[in-house]
Tab-separated table of C-alpha atoms in Angstrom:
chain	number	residue	atom	x	y	z
A	1	MET	CA	75.657	36.883	111.370
A	2	THR	CA	74.474	34.207	108.900
A	3	ALA	CA	73.700	34.864	105.613
A	4	GLY	CA	70.526	34.644	103.367
A	5	ARG	CA	69.523	32.504	100.361
A	6	THR	CA	70.978	34.109	97.888
A	7	ALA	CA	69.301	34.063	93.483
A	8	THR	CA	70.304	30.536	92.811
A	9	THR	CA	70.274	28.983	96.733
A	10	PRO	CA	66.362	28.215	96.123
A	11	PRO	CA	63.304	25.879	98.762
A	12	PRO	CA	64.101	22.529	97.374
A	13	ALA	CA	60.673	22.369	97.090
A	14	ALA	CA	59.826	22.853	93.390
A	15	GLN	CA	55.620	22.788	91.890
A	16	THR	CA	55.160	22.705	89.139
A	17	TYR	CA	53.590	25.548	87.532
A	18	ARG	CA	50.115	25.270	86.941
A	19	ALA	CA	50.364	25.548	91.240
A	20	ALA	CA	52.788	28.083	91.450
A	21	ALA	CA	50.473	30.412	89.177
A	22	GLY	CA	47.906	29.595	92.654
A	23	VAL	CA	50.752	30.535	94.985
A	24	ARG	CA	50.656	34.757	95.711
A	25	ILE	CA	52.964	36.574	97.550
A	26	GLY	CA	52.401	39.492	101.050
A	27	THR	CA	54.435	42.841	100.204
A	28	GLU	CA	55.160	45.597	102.168
A	29	THR	CA	52.800	47.628	100.716
A	30	GLY	CA	49.523	45.603	101.226
A	31	ASP	CA	49.168	44.576	97.231
A	32	ARG	CA	50.390	41.198	96.189
A	33	ILE	CA	52.737	38.808	93.715
A	34	GLU	CA	52.083	36.966	91.737
A	35	VAL	CA	54.386	33.555	92.036
A	36	GLY	CA	52.470	32.255	88.598
A	37	ALA	CA	52.085	35.568	86.715
A	38	VAL	CA	56.197	36.325	87.764
A	39	ALA	CA	57.606	33.186	86.291
A	40	GLN	CA	55.277	33.503	83.445
A	41	GLU	CA	57.297	36.684	82.089
A	42	VAL	CA	60.893	35.395	83.166
A	43	LEU	CA	60.367	32.464	80.708
A	44	ALA	CA	58.786	34.551	77.596
A	45	LEU	CA	62.360	36.914	78.797
A	46	HIS	CA	63.925	33.738	77.816
A	47	LEU	CA	62.176	32.148	74.745
A	48	GLU	CA	62.927	35.473	73.579
A	49	ARG	CA	67.011	35.971	74.295
A	50	THR	CA	66.446	32.170	72.637
A	51	GLY	CA	64.193	31.765	69.812
A	52	ARG	CA	64.140	28.238	71.999
A	53	PRO	CA	59.947	26.728	71.562
A	54	ALA	CA	57.511	27.696	74.806
A	55	PRO	CA	58.049	24.404	76.322
A	56	PRO	CA	54.709	21.865	77.396
A	57	GLU	CA	53.307	22.569	80.611
A	58	ARG	CA	54.538	20.167	82.519
A	59	ASN	CA	58.102	20.316	81.229
A	60	ILE	CA	58.067	23.663	83.365
A	61	ALA	CA	58.725	24.121	86.881
A	62	VAL	CA	59.082	26.894	89.829
A	63	ARG	CA	60.422	28.020	92.622
A	64	HIS	CA	59.827	30.699	95.501
A	65	TRP	CA	61.661	32.206	98.437
A	66	ILE	CA	61.873	35.180	100.153
A	67	PRO	CA	66.320	35.211	101.816
A	68	ALA	CA	65.851	34.495	104.970
A	69	GLY	CA	68.240	37.053	106.835
A	70	ALA	CA	67.839	40.209	109.552
A	71	ARG	CA	66.140	42.898	106.677
A	72	LYS	CA	62.964	43.575	107.328
A	73	THR	CA	62.401	46.482	104.535
A	74	ARG	CA	63.614	46.769	101.447
A	75	ARG	CA	62.847	42.263	101.277
A	76	ARG	CA	62.720	40.836	97.618
A	77	LEU	CA	60.862	37.567	95.881
A	78	PHE	CA	62.337	35.596	94.167
A	79	VAL	CA	61.128	33.241	91.001
A	80	ARG	CA	63.148	30.763	89.883
A	81	VAL	CA	61.878	28.292	86.458
A	82	ASP	CA	63.121	25.339	85.095
A	83	VAL	CA	61.994	23.900	82.107
A	84	GLY	CA	63.020	19.983	81.350
A	85	GLY	CA	64.991	19.999	85.030
A	86	VAL	CA	67.311	22.867	83.532
A	87	PRO	CA	67.071	25.994	85.247
A	88	VAL	CA	66.651	28.756	82.622
A	89	GLY	CA	66.305	31.949	84.716
A	90	VAL	CA	65.646	33.399	87.934
A	91	ALA	CA	63.632	36.464	88.475
A	92	LYS	CA	64.675	39.606	91.667
A	93	VAL	CA	60.507	40.662	92.748
A	94	PRO	CA	61.375	43.991	95.375
A	95	LEU	CA	58.647	43.131	98.202
A	96	ALA	CA	58.333	47.225	98.975
A	97	ALA	CA	57.377	50.580	97.365
A	98	GLN	CA	61.186	51.956	96.422
A	99	ASP	CA	64.358	49.324	95.864
A	100	PRO	CA	66.004	51.945	93.671
A	101	LYS	CA	69.188	49.864	94.179
A	102	LEU	CA	67.529	46.853	92.045
A	103	THR	CA	67.967	49.514	89.330
A	104	HIS	CA	71.243	49.791	89.642
A	105	GLU	CA	71.889	46.441	89.932
A	106	PHE	CA	69.910	45.592	86.359
A	107	THR	CA	72.005	48.701	85.030
A	108	VAL	CA	75.545	47.620	86.209
A	109	LEU	CA	74.480	43.685	85.042
A	110	THR	CA	72.356	45.378	81.373
A	111	GLY	CA	77.112	47.473	81.040
A	112	LEU	CA	79.555	45.091	81.903
A	113	PRO	CA	81.536	44.494	79.212
A	114	ALA	CA	82.258	41.611	77.423
A	115	ALA	CA	85.532	40.809	79.089
A	116	PHE	CA	84.495	40.983	82.525
A	117	PRO	CA	86.678	39.274	84.562
A	118	LEU	CA	84.366	37.559	86.042
A	119	ALA	CA	81.065	35.104	85.305
A	120	ARG	CA	77.876	36.840	86.603
A	121	PRO	CA	74.101	36.423	85.958
A	122	GLY	CA	73.264	38.103	82.456
A	123	PRO	CA	70.136	40.282	82.376
A	124	LEU	CA	67.588	38.330	80.092
A	125	GLY	CA	64.999	42.685	81.612
A	126	ARG	CA	62.817	44.414	83.184
A	127	LEU	CA	60.101	42.113	85.791
A	128	GLY	CA	58.822	45.549	86.237
A	129	ALA	CA	60.887	47.839	88.871
A	130	GLY	CA	62.911	43.723	89.858
A	131	PHE	CA	64.313	42.105	86.569
A	132	ALA	CA	65.132	38.765	85.729
A	133	MET	CA	67.878	37.180	85.018
A	134	THR	CA	70.065	34.102	83.576
A	135	TYR	CA	70.809	31.350	86.248
A	136	LEU	CA	74.327	30.401	88.007
A	137	ASP	CA	75.187	26.735	88.405
A	138	GLY	CA	77.757	25.983	91.223
A	139	VAL	CA	77.120	26.231	95.287
A	140	ASP	CA	77.384	28.503	97.480
A	141	LEU	CA	81.406	29.289	98.720
A	142	PRO	CA	80.112	28.731	102.430
A	143	ALA	CA	78.889	25.538	101.642
A	144	VAL	CA	81.436	23.832	100.413
A	145	GLY	CA	83.018	21.947	102.591
A	146	GLN	CA	87.150	22.288	101.536
A	147	LEU	CA	87.298	26.112	103.204
A	148	THR	CA	87.170	25.073	106.748
A	149	ALA	CA	88.832	21.569	106.874
A	150	GLY	CA	92.429	23.376	107.192
A	151	PRO	CA	95.205	25.918	105.269
A	152	GLU	CA	95.946	23.920	102.261
A	153	GLU	CA	92.458	22.987	102.034
A	154	PHE	CA	91.945	26.302	102.152
A	155	TRP	CA	93.311	28.125	100.088
A	156	HIS	CA	92.739	25.779	97.526
A	157	VAL	CA	89.081	26.969	97.017
A	158	MET	CA	89.934	30.111	97.767
A	159	ARG	CA	92.715	30.802	95.245
A	160	PRO	CA	90.749	30.963	92.390
A	161	VAL	CA	88.597	32.808	94.060
A	162	VAL	CA	90.960	35.340	94.810
A	163	ASP	CA	92.362	35.209	91.424
A	164	GLY	CA	89.394	36.383	90.429
A	165	VAL	CA	89.006	39.443	92.534
A	166	ALA	CA	92.737	40.668	91.527
A	167	ALA	CA	91.848	40.345	87.703
A	168	LEU	CA	88.047	42.733	88.571
A	169	HIS	CA	90.115	45.376	90.214
A	170	LEU	CA	92.913	44.957	87.367
A	171	THR	CA	90.931	46.070	84.719
A	172	THR	CA	89.623	49.901	83.851
A	173	ALA	CA	86.032	51.200	84.106
A	174	ALA	CA	85.909	53.397	80.462
A	175	GLY	CA	84.483	56.369	80.869
A	176	ALA	CA	84.540	56.120	84.674
A	177	PRO	CA	85.368	59.729	86.347
A	178	HIS	CA	88.638	59.370	88.223
A	179	PRO	CA	88.444	60.099	91.950
A	180	THR	CA	91.163	60.556	95.004
A	181	PRO	CA	91.215	57.616	97.272
A	182	GLU	CA	89.244	59.845	99.685
A	183	GLN	CA	86.532	60.869	97.117
A	184	ALA	CA	86.527	56.851	96.610
A	185	ALA	CA	85.733	55.952	99.991
A	186	ALA	CA	83.051	58.404	99.960
A	187	GLN	CA	80.986	56.765	98.216
A	188	TYR	CA	80.699	53.683	101.120
A	189	VAL	CA	81.496	56.173	104.412
A	190	ARG	CA	80.320	59.101	105.811
A	191	ARG	CA	84.099	60.035	107.054
A	192	PRO	CA	86.551	57.851	105.968
A	193	TRP	CA	88.960	59.571	107.795
A	194	THR	CA	89.678	57.847	111.188
A	195	GLY	CA	92.563	59.720	112.712
A	196	ALA	CA	95.424	56.279	113.228
A	197	GLU	CA	97.743	56.689	111.491
A	198	HIS	CA	98.142	53.428	109.653
A	199	ALA	CA	94.115	53.076	108.287
A	200	ASP	CA	95.018	56.432	107.048
A	201	ASN	CA	98.013	56.413	105.302
A	202	ALA	CA	96.474	53.014	104.150
A	203	LEU	CA	93.670	54.706	102.176
A	204	ARG	CA	95.860	57.741	100.506
A	205	ARG	CA	98.442	54.809	98.904
A	206	ALA	CA	94.452	52.760	98.073
A	207	LEU	CA	93.787	51.469	94.572
A	208	LEU	CA	91.145	52.087	92.859
A	209	ALA	CA	88.826	49.801	90.495
A	210	PRO	CA	86.564	48.153	89.319
A	211	THR	CA	84.746	46.771	92.891
A	212	HIS	CA	81.337	44.549	93.420
A	213	GLY	CA	80.916	46.646	96.858
A	214	ASP	CA	79.727	43.165	98.844
A	215	LEU	CA	81.799	40.475	98.032
A	216	GLY	CA	80.985	38.732	100.895
A	217	PRO	CA	80.547	34.476	100.819
A	218	TRP	CA	77.066	33.896	100.403
A	219	ASN	CA	77.838	36.095	96.625
A	220	VAL	CA	80.313	34.290	94.939
A	221	ARG	CA	78.707	30.439	92.976
A	222	TYR	CA	81.727	28.156	92.627
A	223	GLU	CA	82.401	24.932	91.091
A	224	PRO	CA	84.287	23.039	93.003
A	225	GLY	CA	84.852	19.935	90.299
A	226	ARG	CA	86.977	23.427	88.229
A	227	GLY	CA	87.686	25.795	89.974
A	228	THR	CA	85.118	28.005	88.411
A	229	VAL	CA	84.142	31.407	89.899
A	230	ARG	CA	81.011	33.107	89.521
A	231	LEU	CA	79.586	36.789	91.143
A	232	LEU	CA	76.346	36.985	92.712
A	233	ASP	CA	74.375	40.536	93.438
A	234	PHE	CA	75.962	43.557	91.855
A	235	GLU	CA	73.095	45.875	94.207
A	236	ASP	CA	76.872	47.851	95.346
A	237	TYR	CA	79.497	48.166	92.676
A	238	LYS	CA	81.063	50.759	91.549
A	239	PRO	CA	83.372	51.718	88.705
A	240	LEU	CA	85.972	52.709	91.024
A	241	GLY	CA	86.254	51.949	94.331
A	242	ILE	CA	87.956	51.121	96.221
A	243	ALA	CA	89.609	47.716	95.349
A	244	ALA	CA	90.420	46.180	98.947
A	245	VAL	CA	86.732	46.203	100.781
A	246	ASP	CA	86.423	43.071	98.157
A	247	VAL	CA	88.898	40.779	99.443
A	248	LEU	CA	88.586	41.737	102.335
A	249	ASN	CA	84.217	41.178	102.860
A	250	LEU	CA	86.031	38.304	101.029
A	251	LEU	CA	88.069	36.408	103.140
A	252	VAL	CA	87.785	38.243	106.732
A	253	THR	CA	83.911	36.738	106.623
A	254	SER	CA	85.359	33.945	105.944
A	255	GLY	CA	86.129	33.501	109.615
A	256	LEU	CA	82.781	32.949	110.485
A	257	LEU	CA	82.582	30.185	109.245
A	258	VAL	CA	86.087	28.334	110.603
A	259	PHE	CA	84.451	30.110	113.611
A	260	PRO	CA	80.704	28.776	113.747
A	261	ASP	CA	80.799	28.839	118.337
A	262	TYR	CA	81.255	32.392	117.735
A	263	ARG	CA	77.858	33.378	119.061
A	264	GLU	CA	79.211	32.042	122.357
A	265	HIS	CA	82.763	33.253	123.489
A	266	GLY	CA	81.798	37.029	121.173
A	267	PHE	CA	83.682	39.134	118.343
A	268	ASP	CA	86.479	39.691	120.705
A	269	TRP	CA	86.796	36.074	120.604
A	270	LEU	CA	86.797	36.077	117.250
A	271	TYR	CA	88.823	39.295	116.180
A	272	ASP	CA	91.891	37.218	118.611
A	273	ARG	CA	91.585	34.030	115.665
A	274	VAL	CA	91.023	36.353	112.534
A	275	PHE	CA	93.578	38.479	113.299
A	276	GLU	CA	96.311	37.035	117.010
A	277	SER	CA	95.731	33.548	116.879
A	278	ASP	CA	97.951	30.621	115.936
A	279	HIS	CA	95.132	29.113	115.375
A	280	TRP	CA	95.621	28.221	110.853
A	281	PHE	CA	93.136	30.606	109.533
A	282	CYS	CA	95.237	33.655	110.689
A	283	GLY	CA	97.668	32.833	109.112
A	284	ALA	CA	96.159	31.614	105.425
A	285	LEU	CA	93.973	34.816	105.896
A	286	ALA	CA	97.767	37.247	105.764
A	287	ARG	CA	98.383	33.803	102.936
A	288	GLY	CA	95.066	35.068	101.150
A	289	LEU	CA	96.118	39.369	101.721
A	290	ALA	CA	99.747	38.765	100.557
A	291	HIS	CA	98.726	36.702	97.295
A	292	TYR	CA	96.274	39.131	95.844
A	293	ALA	CA	98.427	42.518	96.874
A	294	ALA	CA	101.020	40.810	94.880
A	295	ALA	CA	99.217	40.291	92.073
A	296	THR	CA	97.498	43.511	91.895
A	297	GLY	CA	100.537	45.813	93.001
A	298	GLN	CA	100.103	46.381	96.303
A	299	ARG	CA	101.182	46.766	100.083
A	300	THR	CA	100.456	43.699	101.897
A	301	ALA	CA	100.046	46.115	105.171
A	302	ASP	CA	98.661	48.220	102.844
A	303	VAL	CA	95.259	45.915	101.682
A	304	ALA	CA	94.888	44.774	105.626
A	305	ASP	CA	94.809	48.027	106.681
A	306	LEU	CA	92.199	49.049	105.515
A	307	THR	CA	89.545	46.387	107.304
A	308	PRO	CA	88.624	48.674	109.488
A	309	LEU	CA	86.944	50.898	105.929
A	310	MET	CA	85.321	48.001	105.607
A	311	CYS	CA	84.089	46.541	108.304
A	312	GLN	CA	82.625	51.222	108.596
A	313	TRP	CA	81.518	50.727	105.065
A	314	LEU	CA	79.084	47.308	105.786
A	315	ILE	CA	77.826	48.915	109.227
A	316	GLU	CA	76.850	52.197	106.842
A	317	ARG	CA	75.193	49.943	103.908
A	318	ILE	CA	73.593	47.342	106.289
A	319	THR	CA	71.401	49.981	108.886
A	320	ALA	CA	69.983	51.710	105.404
A	321	GLU	CA	68.799	48.019	104.787
A	322	GLY	CA	66.576	49.282	108.420
A	323	ARG	CA	69.134	46.421	110.391
A	324	ASP	CA	70.509	46.452	113.219
A	325	THR	CA	74.113	45.372	113.564
A	326	SER	CA	74.890	44.838	117.068
A	327	GLY	CA	74.783	41.128	116.829
A	328	MET	CA	77.684	41.310	113.948
A	329	PHE	CA	80.823	41.261	113.582
A	330	TYR	CA	81.373	44.738	112.151
A	331	ARG	CA	82.206	47.571	114.987
A	332	THR	CA	84.235	44.922	116.831
A	333	PHE	CA	87.293	44.222	114.651
A	334	ALA	CA	87.268	48.386	113.543
A	335	ASP	CA	87.478	49.478	117.084
A	336	ARG	CA	89.877	47.014	117.843
A	337	TYR	CA	91.944	46.429	114.063
A	338	LEU	CA	92.430	51.412	114.360
A	339	SER	CA	93.254	50.708	118.696
A	340	GLY	CA	96.497	48.768	117.173
A	341	ARG	CA	97.631	46.858	114.517
A	342	PRO	CA	97.786	42.756	113.973
A	343	ALA	CA	101.550	42.020	114.506
A	344	TRP	CA	101.756	39.492	111.261
A	345	VAL	CA	100.433	42.901	109.612
A	346	ARG	CA	103.377	45.533	111.339
A	347	SER	CA	105.380	42.700	110.392
A	348	ALA	CA	104.360	42.868	106.809
A	349	ASP	CA	105.123	46.580	107.225
A	350	ALA	CA	109.321	46.089	107.804
């Protein structure tokens, strides 16, 4: 599995405002979107929000991209506008006739409280079926070289991210219903109960909290000098969900970065390295989950034992987007974990 480009990692080339006006992008319905017109709307929303005068055209640069991932339907066009070399807004525009997740994301970004513990894009306004948002500084977490350098380097980078996730999960969602863990899990998967005692018991004890829903490393922006953490892509945000899904997605999926040769060896090999080996990453995963569990008042084993639920959620989420998950690790990891818990999890359960 590879990460596609996010809203903050466009290709390096930028066009002038005038040049962008001649670019048209085809949609899935055969229509064409004018990049320059989208950029003009983004700039107008930025100026309205800030009250600043319109800049001279020579100071405006436009970047556009379509994330290079496995998604074949409901793809999105991103258009970023820079003024004087400073990004001022990003548009997220659907290329499909129906893309309800963008409406949901805009609603989420508009409704998040001022006390939300992590920086995220601010909504600038709707753009047809899409929307414009502010730009987030930093770099995508997978691009931080320290993350794969060793256990202490990994934890130096990851600790503020895990702390931020814990802070999110310790907030309350005003006015949100109070589901049972099974009802909360049903937001993610059709059949929450697995028949495996350790996974089902972990679900019964699961912490319910506001959840990002798709917290893979590529949806985290990180500022290496300060350790500042910012979140992207709130399409799957839930006011009350299964909290462990977020931290498991963040930490377990980081194994793809540490073991890039998994493509040659297969997902069983990757599972062994992540959960069962003496490689430093296995210990770092255990350390991260224990730190998160302590911060949120959970048991480390209960958090880890929700790994199959996290994997099944991502299978169902990605399948619903028209993508094939057979080339991703989720099914192997879910099956292996359900068939037998890793030794360090059994120790944590003692």
